Short mmCIF file of C-alpha atoms and ligand atoms in Angstrom, two decimals:
data_model
loop_
_atom_site.label_atom_id
_atom_site.label_comp_id
_atom_site.label_asym_id
_atom_site.label_seq_id
_atom_site.Cartn_x
_atom_site.Cartn_y
_atom_site.Cartn_z
CA MET A 71 10.36 -12.32 9.31
CA GLU A 72 9.87 -11.85 13.01
CA ILE A 73 10.24 -8.31 14.34
CA SER A 74 9.92 -7.35 18.00
CA VAL A 75 10.81 -4.43 20.22
CA LYS A 76 12.85 -4.63 23.46
CA THR A 77 15.01 -2.55 25.74
CA LEU A 78 18.38 -4.26 25.57
CA ASN A 79 21.68 -3.91 27.33
CA LEU A 80 24.05 -3.21 24.44
CA GLU A 81 27.04 -4.39 26.43
CA THR A 82 25.76 -7.89 27.18
CA VAL A 83 23.44 -8.65 24.27
CA LYS A 84 24.80 -11.43 22.06
CA SER A 85 23.70 -10.78 18.53
CA PRO A 86 25.33 -11.52 15.15
CA CYS A 87 25.04 -7.79 14.51
CA LEU A 88 24.16 -4.54 16.28
CA VAL A 89 23.09 -1.74 13.96
CA VAL A 90 23.67 1.88 15.02
CA GLY A 91 23.60 5.27 13.33
CA VAL A 92 26.10 8.00 12.51
CA ASN A 93 24.97 11.37 11.21
CA ASP A 94 26.54 13.45 8.46
CA LYS A 95 28.69 15.46 10.90
CA ARG A 96 30.17 12.14 12.05
CA LYS A 97 28.15 12.51 15.22
CA LEU A 98 27.05 9.31 16.88
CA THR A 99 23.47 8.52 17.82
CA ASP A 100 22.83 7.63 21.48
CA SER A 101 23.20 3.88 20.93
CA ALA A 102 26.36 4.38 18.88
CA LYS A 103 27.76 6.58 21.65
CA GLN A 104 27.13 3.79 24.18
CA ILE A 105 29.05 1.31 22.06
CA ASP A 106 31.82 3.84 21.59
CA THR A 107 32.11 4.24 25.35
CA LEU A 108 32.05 0.48 25.95
CA SER A 109 34.76 -0.01 23.34
CA LYS A 110 36.85 2.87 24.71
CA GLY A 111 36.55 5.06 21.64
CA PHE A 112 36.87 2.36 18.94
CA ILE A 113 34.11 3.89 16.80
CA SER A 114 35.13 7.52 17.16
CA LYS A 115 38.64 6.55 16.11
CA LEU A 116 37.31 5.02 12.89
CA LEU A 117 35.25 8.12 12.24
CA ARG A 118 38.27 10.36 12.65
CA ARG A 119 40.09 8.23 10.08
CA GLY A 120 37.24 8.94 7.68
CA ASP A 121 36.09 5.34 7.13
CA ILE A 122 32.44 6.39 7.02
CA SER A 123 31.02 9.82 6.25
CA GLY A 124 27.58 9.46 7.79
CA ASP A 125 25.67 10.37 4.64
CA ILE A 126 22.49 8.45 3.93
CA GLY A 127 23.43 5.34 1.96
CA ASP A 128 26.76 4.86 3.75
CA SER A 129 27.46 1.76 5.79
CA LEU A 130 30.37 -0.03 7.41
CA ILE A 131 30.51 -3.46 9.06
CA LEU A 132 32.91 -3.79 12.00
CA HIS A 133 33.98 -7.13 13.44
CA ASP A 134 34.93 -7.97 17.01
CA VAL A 135 34.42 -4.53 18.46
CA PRO A 136 35.98 -4.60 21.96
CA GLY A 137 33.84 -4.27 25.09
CA ILE A 138 30.65 -5.84 23.73
CA LYS A 139 29.33 -9.37 23.29
CA SER A 140 27.86 -9.04 19.80
CA GLU A 141 29.87 -10.33 16.83
CA ARG A 142 29.54 -7.30 14.60
CA VAL A 143 28.51 -3.67 14.60
CA LEU A 144 26.99 -2.15 11.49
CA LEU A 145 27.35 1.62 11.27
CA VAL A 146 24.81 3.24 8.98
CA GLY A 147 24.77 6.79 7.71
CA CYS A 148 21.72 8.79 8.81
CA GLY A 149 22.48 12.10 7.08
CA LYS A 150 21.19 15.27 8.69
CA THR A 151 19.20 13.72 11.54
CA ASN A 152 17.20 16.86 12.26
CA GLU A 153 15.95 16.83 8.67
CA ILE A 154 14.65 13.27 8.81
CA THR A 155 11.49 12.64 6.80
CA HIS A 156 9.46 9.44 6.32
CA GLN A 157 11.13 8.97 2.97
CA ASN A 158 14.74 9.24 4.09
CA PHE A 159 14.13 7.31 7.31
CA GLN A 160 12.84 4.45 5.16
CA THR A 161 15.96 4.76 3.00
CA ILE A 162 18.19 4.48 6.09
CA ILE A 163 16.43 1.30 7.27
CA THR A 164 16.37 -0.16 3.77
CA ASN A 165 20.08 0.48 3.45
CA ALA A 166 20.78 -1.20 6.79
CA SER A 167 18.56 -4.13 5.88
CA SER A 168 20.18 -4.65 2.45
CA THR A 169 23.67 -4.48 3.95
CA LEU A 170 22.68 -7.17 6.46
CA SER A 171 21.12 -9.50 3.93
CA ASN A 172 23.96 -9.03 1.42
CA ALA A 173 26.33 -10.12 4.19
CA ASN A 174 24.03 -13.12 4.75
CA ILE A 175 23.30 -12.05 8.33
CA LYS A 176 19.99 -13.57 9.49
CA ASN A 177 19.50 -12.05 12.93
CA ALA A 178 20.20 -8.53 14.08
CA VAL A 179 19.49 -5.92 16.71
CA ILE A 180 18.67 -2.57 15.16
CA CYS A 181 19.17 0.53 17.29
CA LEU A 182 17.90 3.23 14.96
CA ALA A 183 14.82 4.46 16.79
CA ASP A 184 16.84 7.14 18.56
CA LEU A 185 17.12 9.79 15.86
CA ASP A 186 16.11 13.26 17.00
CA SER A 187 13.77 13.98 14.11
CA LYS A 188 11.34 16.90 14.03
CA VAL A 189 8.63 14.87 12.28
CA LEU A 190 9.02 11.30 13.54
CA SER A 191 8.59 10.38 17.20
CA ASN A 192 10.78 7.53 18.44
CA SER A 193 7.78 5.19 18.47
CA MET A 194 6.95 6.21 14.88
CA GLN A 195 10.56 5.33 14.05
CA ILE A 196 9.88 1.85 15.44
CA ARG A 197 6.77 1.49 13.29
CA LEU A 198 8.49 2.69 10.13
CA SER A 199 11.50 0.45 10.82
CA ALA A 200 9.23 -2.59 10.96
CA GLU A 201 7.42 -1.52 7.79
CA ALA A 202 10.65 -0.89 5.88
CA LEU A 203 12.17 -4.19 7.03
CA HIS A 204 9.16 -6.16 5.82
CA GLN A 205 9.28 -4.17 2.61
CA ASN A 206 12.97 -4.81 1.99
CA ASN A 207 13.00 -8.46 2.96
CA TYR A 208 10.10 -9.36 0.72
CA ARG A 209 11.04 -11.82 -2.02
CA PHE A 210 8.70 -12.98 -4.75
CA SER A 211 10.31 -16.36 -5.18
CA GLU A 212 7.31 -18.69 -5.38
CA LEU A 213 7.85 -19.22 -9.09
CA LYS A 214 11.65 -19.21 -9.07
CA LYS A 215 14.24 -21.81 -8.15
CA GLU A 216 16.87 -19.35 -6.96
CA LYS A 217 16.16 -17.72 -3.58
CA SER A 218 18.13 -14.74 -2.32
CA PRO A 219 19.04 -14.34 1.36
CA SER A 220 16.93 -12.26 3.70
CA LEU A 221 16.73 -11.44 7.39
CA VAL A 222 14.85 -13.86 9.63
CA LYS A 223 14.68 -12.16 13.00
CA VAL A 224 15.13 -8.55 14.05
CA THR A 225 14.91 -6.99 17.48
CA LEU A 226 14.35 -3.25 17.50
CA HIS A 227 16.08 -1.67 20.45
CA PHE A 228 14.03 0.97 22.25
CA ALA A 229 15.99 2.86 24.89
CA ASP A 230 13.16 4.58 26.76
CA LYS A 231 12.17 2.17 29.54
CA LYS A 232 9.28 4.29 30.92
CA SER A 233 6.17 2.15 30.76
CA ALA A 234 4.10 4.64 28.73
CA ALA A 235 6.85 4.96 26.13
CA MET A 236 7.38 1.22 25.98
CA LYS A 237 3.63 0.68 25.54
CA LYS A 238 3.69 2.96 22.52
CA ALA A 239 6.75 1.21 21.13
CA ARG A 240 4.97 -2.15 21.40
CA LEU A 241 1.92 -0.75 19.65
CA ALA A 242 4.24 0.70 17.01
CA VAL A 243 5.84 -2.64 16.21
CA GLN A 244 2.42 -4.27 16.13
CA ILE A 245 1.18 -1.70 13.61
CA GLY A 246 4.40 -1.98 11.59
CA ASN A 247 4.12 -5.77 11.45
CA ALA A 248 0.44 -5.65 10.48
CA ILE A 249 1.07 -3.12 7.71
CA GLY A 250 4.08 -5.13 6.55
CA LEU A 251 1.99 -8.28 6.29
CA GLY A 252 -0.92 -6.55 4.54
CA ARG A 253 1.40 -4.79 2.16
CA ASN A 254 3.32 -7.93 1.26
CA THR A 255 0.02 -9.74 0.74
CA ALA A 256 -0.90 -7.02 -1.74
CA ARG A 257 2.47 -7.35 -3.44
CA ASP A 258 2.12 -11.11 -3.82
CA LEU A 259 -1.28 -10.68 -5.46
CA GLY A 260 0.06 -7.90 -7.69
CA ASN A 261 3.15 -9.80 -8.78
CA LEU A 262 1.35 -12.99 -9.73
CA PRO A 263 0.92 -13.22 -13.50
CA GLY A 264 -2.41 -12.94 -15.26
CA ASN A 265 -2.56 -16.64 -16.05
CA ILE A 266 -2.51 -17.48 -12.33
CA CYS A 267 -4.08 -14.44 -10.70
CA THR A 268 -7.48 -14.51 -12.43
CA PRO A 269 -10.75 -13.18 -10.95
CA THR A 270 -11.39 -16.72 -9.71
CA TYR A 271 -7.99 -16.77 -7.99
CA LEU A 272 -8.63 -13.41 -6.27
CA ALA A 273 -12.01 -14.67 -5.09
CA ARG A 274 -10.44 -17.83 -3.70
CA GLN A 275 -7.78 -15.83 -1.84
CA ALA A 276 -10.42 -13.55 -0.34
CA SER A 277 -12.34 -16.62 0.85
CA ASN A 278 -9.12 -18.01 2.35
CA TYR A 279 -8.58 -14.91 4.53
CA ASP A 280 -12.09 -15.49 5.73
CA LYS A 281 -10.88 -18.77 7.27
CA SER A 282 -7.99 -17.11 9.14
CA TYR A 283 -9.94 -14.25 10.67
CA ALA A 284 -12.97 -14.65 12.92
CA LYS A 285 -14.41 -11.20 12.24
CA LEU A 286 -14.24 -11.48 8.46
CA LYS A 287 -17.00 -12.74 6.21
CA THR A 288 -16.48 -13.03 2.46
CA THR A 289 -19.13 -13.44 -0.21
CA ILE A 290 -18.51 -13.94 -3.92
CA LEU A 291 -21.08 -13.00 -6.55
CA ASN A 292 -20.88 -14.85 -9.86
CA GLN A 293 -21.85 -13.65 -13.32
CA LYS A 294 -25.52 -14.68 -13.01
CA GLU A 295 -25.90 -12.80 -9.73
CA MET A 296 -24.28 -9.72 -11.26
CA GLU A 297 -26.67 -9.95 -14.20
CA LYS A 298 -29.60 -10.02 -11.78
CA LEU A 299 -28.31 -6.88 -10.08
CA GLY A 300 -28.10 -5.17 -13.47
CA MET A 301 -24.32 -4.64 -13.53
CA GLY A 302 -24.35 -4.20 -17.30
CA SER A 303 -21.36 -1.89 -17.31
CA LEU A 304 -19.09 -4.27 -15.36
CA LEU A 305 -20.22 -7.27 -17.37
CA SER A 306 -19.55 -5.50 -20.67
CA VAL A 307 -15.84 -5.54 -19.80
CA SER A 308 -15.57 -9.27 -19.13
CA ARG A 309 -17.53 -10.24 -22.29
CA GLY A 310 -14.35 -10.62 -24.32
CA SER A 311 -12.65 -12.93 -21.82
CA ARG A 312 -12.82 -16.71 -21.39
CA THR A 313 -12.35 -16.37 -17.66
CA PRO A 314 -15.49 -15.53 -15.64
CA PRO A 315 -15.89 -12.28 -13.68
CA LYS A 316 -16.15 -12.31 -9.88
CA PHE A 317 -17.54 -9.75 -7.49
CA ILE A 318 -15.87 -10.07 -4.11
CA VAL A 319 -17.36 -8.63 -0.91
CA MET A 320 -15.32 -8.86 2.30
CA GLN A 321 -17.07 -7.70 5.46
CA TYR A 322 -15.04 -7.06 8.58
CA SER A 323 -17.05 -6.49 11.77
CA GLY A 324 -14.80 -5.04 14.44
CA GLY A 325 -17.25 -2.36 15.53
CA LYS A 326 -20.76 -2.45 16.91
CA LYS A 327 -23.42 -4.03 14.78
CA ALA A 328 -25.10 -0.68 14.10
CA ASP A 329 -21.87 1.16 13.20
CA GLN A 330 -21.94 2.24 9.58
CA PRO A 331 -18.95 0.77 7.75
CA TYR A 332 -16.12 2.33 5.80
CA VAL A 333 -16.13 0.86 2.32
CA LEU A 334 -13.02 0.29 0.20
CA VAL A 335 -13.47 -0.55 -3.48
CA GLY A 336 -10.52 -1.93 -5.47
CA LYS A 337 -10.17 -2.22 -9.24
CA GLY A 338 -9.49 -5.88 -9.99
CA VAL A 339 -8.67 -6.08 -13.69
CA THR A 340 -6.40 -9.14 -13.63
CA PHE A 341 -5.09 -8.32 -17.10
CA ASP A 342 -5.83 -5.24 -19.18
CA SER A 343 -5.07 -5.84 -22.86
CA GLY A 344 -7.22 -2.81 -23.71
CA GLY A 345 -9.85 -5.05 -25.30
CA ILE A 346 -10.80 -4.19 -28.89
CA SER A 347 -9.09 -0.78 -28.37
CA ILE A 348 -6.01 -2.93 -27.88
CA LYS A 349 -2.90 -1.51 -26.23
CA PRO A 350 0.48 -1.27 -27.97
CA GLY A 351 2.86 -4.15 -27.19
CA ALA A 352 5.56 -2.32 -25.24
CA ALA A 353 5.42 -3.11 -21.52
CA MET A 354 2.00 -4.71 -21.92
CA ASP A 355 3.07 -7.36 -19.39
CA GLU A 356 2.75 -4.63 -16.75
CA MET A 357 -1.00 -4.72 -17.24
CA LYS A 358 -1.03 -7.77 -14.96
CA PHE A 359 -0.68 -5.07 -12.28
CA ASP A 360 -4.08 -3.66 -13.20
CA MET A 361 -5.56 -5.41 -10.16
CA CYS A 362 -3.32 -3.55 -7.71
CA GLY A 363 -6.30 -1.56 -6.43
CA ALA A 364 -7.93 -4.87 -5.52
CA ALA A 365 -4.66 -6.09 -4.00
CA GLY A 366 -4.38 -2.86 -1.98
CA VAL A 367 -7.84 -3.16 -0.44
CA MET A 368 -7.46 -6.90 0.18
CA GLY A 369 -4.07 -6.28 1.81
CA THR A 370 -5.62 -3.54 3.93
CA MET A 371 -8.29 -6.01 5.07
CA VAL A 372 -5.51 -8.34 6.24
CA THR A 373 -3.95 -5.46 8.21
CA VAL A 374 -7.30 -4.39 9.68
CA ASN A 375 -7.96 -7.97 10.82
CA GLU A 376 -4.48 -8.31 12.30
CA LEU A 377 -4.96 -5.08 14.28
CA LYS A 378 -8.58 -5.92 15.13
CA LEU A 379 -9.61 -2.31 14.57
CA PRO A 380 -12.82 -1.43 16.47
CA ILE A 381 -14.75 -0.34 13.36
CA ASN A 382 -16.65 -1.98 10.52
CA VAL A 383 -14.97 -2.14 7.12
CA VAL A 384 -16.20 -3.58 3.84
CA ALA A 385 -13.93 -4.29 0.87
CA ILE A 386 -15.53 -4.64 -2.55
CA VAL A 387 -13.53 -6.00 -5.46
CA PRO A 388 -15.07 -6.11 -8.92
CA SER A 389 -12.76 -8.44 -10.83
CA VAL A 390 -12.57 -9.10 -14.58
CA GLU A 391 -10.09 -9.67 -17.37
CA ASN A 392 -10.19 -7.16 -20.27
CA MET A 393 -9.62 -9.09 -23.50
CA PRO A 394 -10.53 -8.80 -27.19
CA ASP A 395 -12.53 -11.57 -28.81
CA GLY A 396 -15.58 -12.07 -31.00
CA ASN A 397 -17.85 -11.41 -28.08
CA ALA A 398 -15.97 -8.39 -26.71
CA SER A 399 -17.46 -4.88 -26.35
CA LYS A 400 -16.84 -2.70 -29.39
CA PRO A 401 -16.21 1.04 -29.50
CA GLY A 402 -19.62 2.68 -29.81
CA ASP A 403 -21.46 0.00 -27.85
CA ILE A 404 -23.89 1.37 -25.29
CA VAL A 405 -24.27 -0.36 -21.94
CA THR A 406 -26.59 0.18 -18.98
CA SER A 407 -25.02 0.46 -15.56
CA MET A 408 -26.56 -0.77 -12.31
CA SER A 409 -27.51 2.85 -11.56
CA GLY A 410 -29.66 2.90 -14.71
CA GLN A 411 -27.45 5.47 -16.44
CA THR A 412 -26.31 4.50 -19.95
CA ILE A 413 -22.71 4.66 -21.11
CA GLU A 414 -21.31 4.87 -24.64
CA VAL A 415 -18.10 2.83 -24.65
CA LEU A 416 -15.93 4.92 -26.97
CA ASN A 417 -12.75 3.19 -25.86
CA THR A 418 -12.74 -0.33 -24.45
CA ASP A 419 -9.41 0.44 -22.75
CA ALA A 420 -11.17 2.81 -20.33
CA GLU A 421 -12.53 -0.30 -18.59
CA GLY A 422 -11.62 0.43 -14.98
CA ARG A 423 -14.32 3.06 -14.58
CA LEU A 424 -16.83 0.67 -16.20
CA ILE A 425 -16.37 -1.90 -13.46
CA LEU A 426 -15.95 0.61 -10.64
CA CYS A 427 -19.19 2.46 -11.37
CA ASP A 428 -21.26 -0.66 -10.72
CA ALA A 429 -19.25 -1.51 -7.62
CA LEU A 430 -19.80 2.04 -6.30
CA THR A 431 -23.54 1.78 -6.90
CA TYR A 432 -23.53 -1.59 -5.12
CA SER A 433 -21.71 -0.02 -2.14
CA GLU A 434 -24.77 2.18 -1.40
CA LYS A 435 -26.49 -0.79 0.19
CA PHE A 436 -24.05 -0.67 3.12
CA LYS A 437 -25.02 2.96 3.94
CA PRO A 438 -21.31 3.67 4.34
CA LYS A 439 -19.72 6.44 6.39
CA ALA A 440 -17.29 6.87 3.52
CA VAL A 441 -16.33 5.05 0.34
CA ILE A 442 -12.80 5.11 -1.03
CA ASP A 443 -12.09 3.49 -4.37
CA VAL A 444 -8.55 2.56 -5.32
CA ALA A 445 -7.58 1.96 -8.94
CA THR A 446 -4.73 1.88 -11.44
CA LEU A 447 -7.06 4.02 -13.48
CA THR A 448 -5.22 6.32 -15.89
CA GLY A 449 -1.91 6.75 -17.67
CA ALA A 450 -2.65 10.48 -17.28
CA CYS A 451 -2.13 10.14 -13.52
CA VAL A 452 1.38 8.79 -14.16
CA MET A 453 2.11 11.73 -16.48
CA ALA A 454 0.80 14.29 -13.97
CA LEU A 455 2.24 13.01 -10.69
CA GLY A 456 4.88 10.40 -11.55
CA ALA A 457 5.66 7.64 -9.10
CA HIS A 458 5.43 9.50 -5.78
CA PRO A 459 1.89 10.40 -4.70
CA ALA A 460 -1.39 8.73 -5.60
CA GLY A 461 -3.90 11.04 -7.32
CA LEU A 462 -6.87 11.97 -5.12
CA LEU A 463 -10.31 13.17 -6.19
CA SER A 464 -13.27 13.55 -3.85
CA ASN A 465 -16.77 14.95 -3.68
CA LYS A 466 -16.31 15.97 -0.01
CA GLN A 467 -13.42 18.17 1.04
CA LYS A 468 -13.44 16.90 4.63
CA LEU A 469 -12.86 13.34 3.43
CA ALA A 470 -10.14 14.51 1.03
CA ASP A 471 -8.40 16.31 3.90
CA GLN A 472 -8.55 13.20 6.09
CA ILE A 473 -7.00 11.11 3.32
CA LEU A 474 -4.29 13.68 2.61
CA ALA A 475 -3.47 13.79 6.34
CA ALA A 476 -3.31 9.98 6.52
CA GLY A 477 -0.93 10.05 3.55
CA THR A 478 1.37 12.53 5.26
CA GLU A 479 1.30 10.69 8.58
CA SER A 480 2.04 7.28 7.05
CA GLY A 481 4.52 8.52 4.44
CA ASP A 482 2.32 6.95 1.72
CA ARG A 483 1.19 10.19 0.18
CA ALA A 484 -1.63 11.38 -2.05
CA TRP A 485 -2.14 14.65 -3.92
CA GLN A 486 -5.54 16.17 -4.65
CA MET A 487 -6.82 17.15 -8.10
CA PRO A 488 -9.89 19.35 -8.72
CA LEU A 489 -13.14 17.52 -9.28
CA TRP A 490 -14.89 20.55 -10.78
CA ASP A 491 -18.11 20.35 -12.74
CA ASP A 492 -16.35 22.35 -15.47
CA TYR A 493 -14.75 19.09 -16.62
CA GLN A 494 -18.03 17.16 -16.82
CA ASP A 495 -18.77 18.47 -20.33
CA GLN A 496 -15.91 16.40 -21.68
CA LEU A 497 -17.96 13.25 -21.01
CA LYS A 498 -20.93 14.27 -23.18
CA SER A 499 -22.25 11.65 -25.59
CA ASN A 500 -24.70 12.12 -28.49
CA PHE A 501 -26.15 8.66 -27.92
CA ALA A 502 -26.04 7.82 -24.21
CA ASP A 503 -26.10 9.54 -20.81
CA MET A 504 -22.33 9.76 -20.93
CA ALA A 505 -19.24 8.57 -22.78
CA ASN A 506 -16.60 6.51 -21.00
CA ILE A 507 -13.74 8.80 -22.09
CA GLY A 508 -13.24 12.55 -21.94
CA GLY A 509 -10.59 13.27 -24.56
CA ARG A 510 -6.88 13.98 -24.25
CA LYS A 511 -7.02 16.74 -21.67
CA ALA A 512 -7.03 16.10 -17.89
CA GLY A 513 -7.47 12.35 -18.21
CA MET A 514 -7.14 11.65 -14.50
CA ILE A 515 -9.80 14.23 -13.66
CA THR A 516 -12.32 13.18 -16.31
CA ALA A 517 -11.99 9.59 -15.06
CA GLY A 518 -12.85 10.94 -11.60
CA CYS A 519 -15.75 12.94 -13.08
CA PHE A 520 -17.11 9.76 -14.61
CA LEU A 521 -17.07 8.01 -11.21
CA ALA A 522 -18.57 11.10 -9.54
CA ARG A 523 -21.75 10.54 -11.57
CA PHE A 524 -22.23 7.29 -9.63
CA THR A 525 -21.41 8.56 -6.15
CA LYS A 526 -23.77 11.50 -5.71
CA LYS A 527 -25.34 9.82 -2.65
CA LEU A 528 -21.97 8.94 -1.09
CA ASN A 529 -19.20 10.54 0.94
CA TRP A 530 -16.66 9.39 -1.62
CA ALA A 531 -13.03 9.65 -2.64
CA HIS A 532 -11.05 8.09 -5.46
CA LEU A 533 -7.34 7.21 -5.37
CA ASP A 534 -5.65 6.79 -8.74
CA ILE A 535 -2.64 4.58 -7.98
CA ALA A 536 -1.47 4.10 -11.59
CA GLY A 537 1.90 5.72 -10.78
CA VAL A 538 2.55 4.22 -7.36
CA ALA A 539 1.25 0.64 -7.46
CA TRP A 540 4.32 -0.90 -9.07
CA LEU A 541 7.92 -0.16 -10.00
CA GLU A 542 9.24 -0.56 -13.54
CA GLY A 543 12.65 -1.58 -14.85
CA ALA A 544 15.16 -3.65 -12.90
CA LYS A 545 13.08 -3.40 -9.72
CA LYS A 546 9.84 -4.28 -11.49
CA GLY A 547 7.25 -5.38 -8.96
CA ALA A 548 4.17 -4.40 -6.99
CA THR A 549 4.74 -1.91 -4.15
CA GLY A 550 1.77 -2.78 -1.96
CA ARG A 551 0.69 0.85 -1.87
CA PRO A 552 -1.67 2.28 -0.64
CA VAL A 553 -1.97 -0.21 2.25
CA PRO A 554 -0.16 2.18 4.67
CA LEU A 555 -2.34 5.14 3.69
CA LEU A 556 -5.63 3.22 3.95
CA THR A 557 -4.62 1.66 7.27
CA GLN A 558 -3.67 5.06 8.64
CA TYR A 559 -6.98 6.53 7.48
CA LEU A 560 -8.89 3.71 9.20
CA MET A 561 -6.82 3.86 12.41
CA GLU A 562 -7.52 7.57 12.65
CA ARG A 563 -11.25 6.83 12.50
CA CYS A 564 -10.82 4.89 15.77
CA GLY A 565 -9.89 7.97 17.83
CA LYS A 566 -6.43 8.64 19.22
CA GLN A 567 -5.60 5.13 20.36
CA TYR A 568 -3.38 4.33 17.36
CA SER A 569 -1.40 7.58 17.25
CA LEU A 570 2.30 7.24 17.93
N1 BES B 629 -5.07 0.34 -16.60
C1 BES B 629 -5.04 1.43 -17.48
C2 BES B 629 -4.31 2.64 -16.88
C3 BES B 629 -2.82 2.56 -16.84
C4 BES B 629 -2.06 2.64 -17.97
C5 BES B 629 -2.18 2.47 -15.63
C6 BES B 629 -0.69 2.60 -17.91
C7 BES B 629 -0.81 2.44 -15.54
C8 BES B 629 -0.05 2.50 -16.68
C9 BES B 629 -6.45 1.88 -17.81
O1 BES B 629 -7.38 0.87 -17.90
C10 BES B 629 -6.38 2.52 -19.15
O2 BES B 629 -6.08 1.85 -20.09
N2 BES B 629 -6.65 3.81 -19.19
C11 BES B 629 -6.60 4.55 -20.40
C12 BES B 629 -7.81 5.45 -20.43
C13 BES B 629 -7.99 6.15 -21.75
C14 BES B 629 -8.37 5.17 -22.80
C15 BES B 629 -9.05 7.19 -21.57
C16 BES B 629 -5.31 5.37 -20.41
O3 BES B 629 -4.95 5.92 -19.36
O4 BES B 629 -4.68 5.43 -21.44
MN1 MN B 630 -7.42 -0.02 -19.81
ZN1 ZN B 631 -7.02 -0.81 -16.81
#
């Protein structure tokens, strides 16, 4: 889908549909007011009749509105405009977008960046519109005959013609498009089934991006090379699988050569059966989404390359399949990680931390400014926080605060949990330096505590995305989170130039 921003004349523009907003008091937004004036009160008359209330979720298509050249006008409810948040702004755009595609409208002009919100500037409304449109018009139809209609081209109307404002609006649409593309890339990877999206497939995709972007260099380590590096913990997970493990390293050089990079590490378990500690059957198909951390960091690399951010970023994806077979790890097995610390594998289903710990140790070689790992790590995270924020744990409060702020600013939020030493006792083992599980209590935190033992030399944070990476039920599918959060975090490391 092509999305651009322009200042249009609403009287003369010829579009299949103009989209404007009405708030819950039946008050028109500025663009809606203009159309009302041009049509000599056509819209206000409809409002008085009560055809649309203006609540969020409401919409009404009007045909042949007098005084304008466009074929249709879509009125969308915007609720209480002074209480607009990221979440309900996205709902408004999603609602507009679904109404358009259900009516099989392919091209539209959307005039919804004129809400007087306390939290979203008009240029931020442009960015979020682009993001939500890409989000809503995404279809995973590669493997399906039937294709459902979606928008092809959208122009976002931006009324403020002053050059500084317009410059921001253009930047906003550029950011929105880049995040949309990165996020949908992540969703494609997440949605692909385990028999297609294997570690080898992920590695091949990463190498493909390398061809599209001049500043990106991708290297893939195979099993032998991982053995040489002593990644005994990672390799213990892939022992039970017939498909080989891959260790993907994507290096983006947008900054100066000497600039220390930001490192993103993504859990790439392309299917998590649990291994010998096998999972129950219900919803086990969803464990194809256990590489959504990998998808999130790979998608973010696409966005970073599109925006050509002036910093250095490295993405590391340890990728394996967790399966049970005669060669698989058994509960009680002891493995040696790349750091030299030994781990008693009490549950082969706590495999994410076993691959991440070696990837985190590997990341030290880049002397990173910060390392953020992203993983669908624990069911406990889903129990604690549900589907709204990602869980955040960090060994440096300043980094945690930066990530929380990026979450708030982008609308892709995280919530911090305590990474206190008090919890470390739960990982004690009688036979090795640590166990890979910490019992029933505080499962998200003990998983973080495990990783913390491998990041003592790093400025490090961990995002548990088990609750946010995909939707269940009728809307089952990868969400592409946390691409917006990670992008926001990285943009903010470039100074003020990306603030809207
Ligand atoms: N990939 C799962 C976590 C998960 C489960 C995410 C369900 C989303 C939904 C992870 O590898 C896992 O199995 N974790 C175990 C850890 C336990 C054995 C300590 C869990 O959370 O049950
Ligand atoms: Mn598991
Ligand atoms: Zn897993």
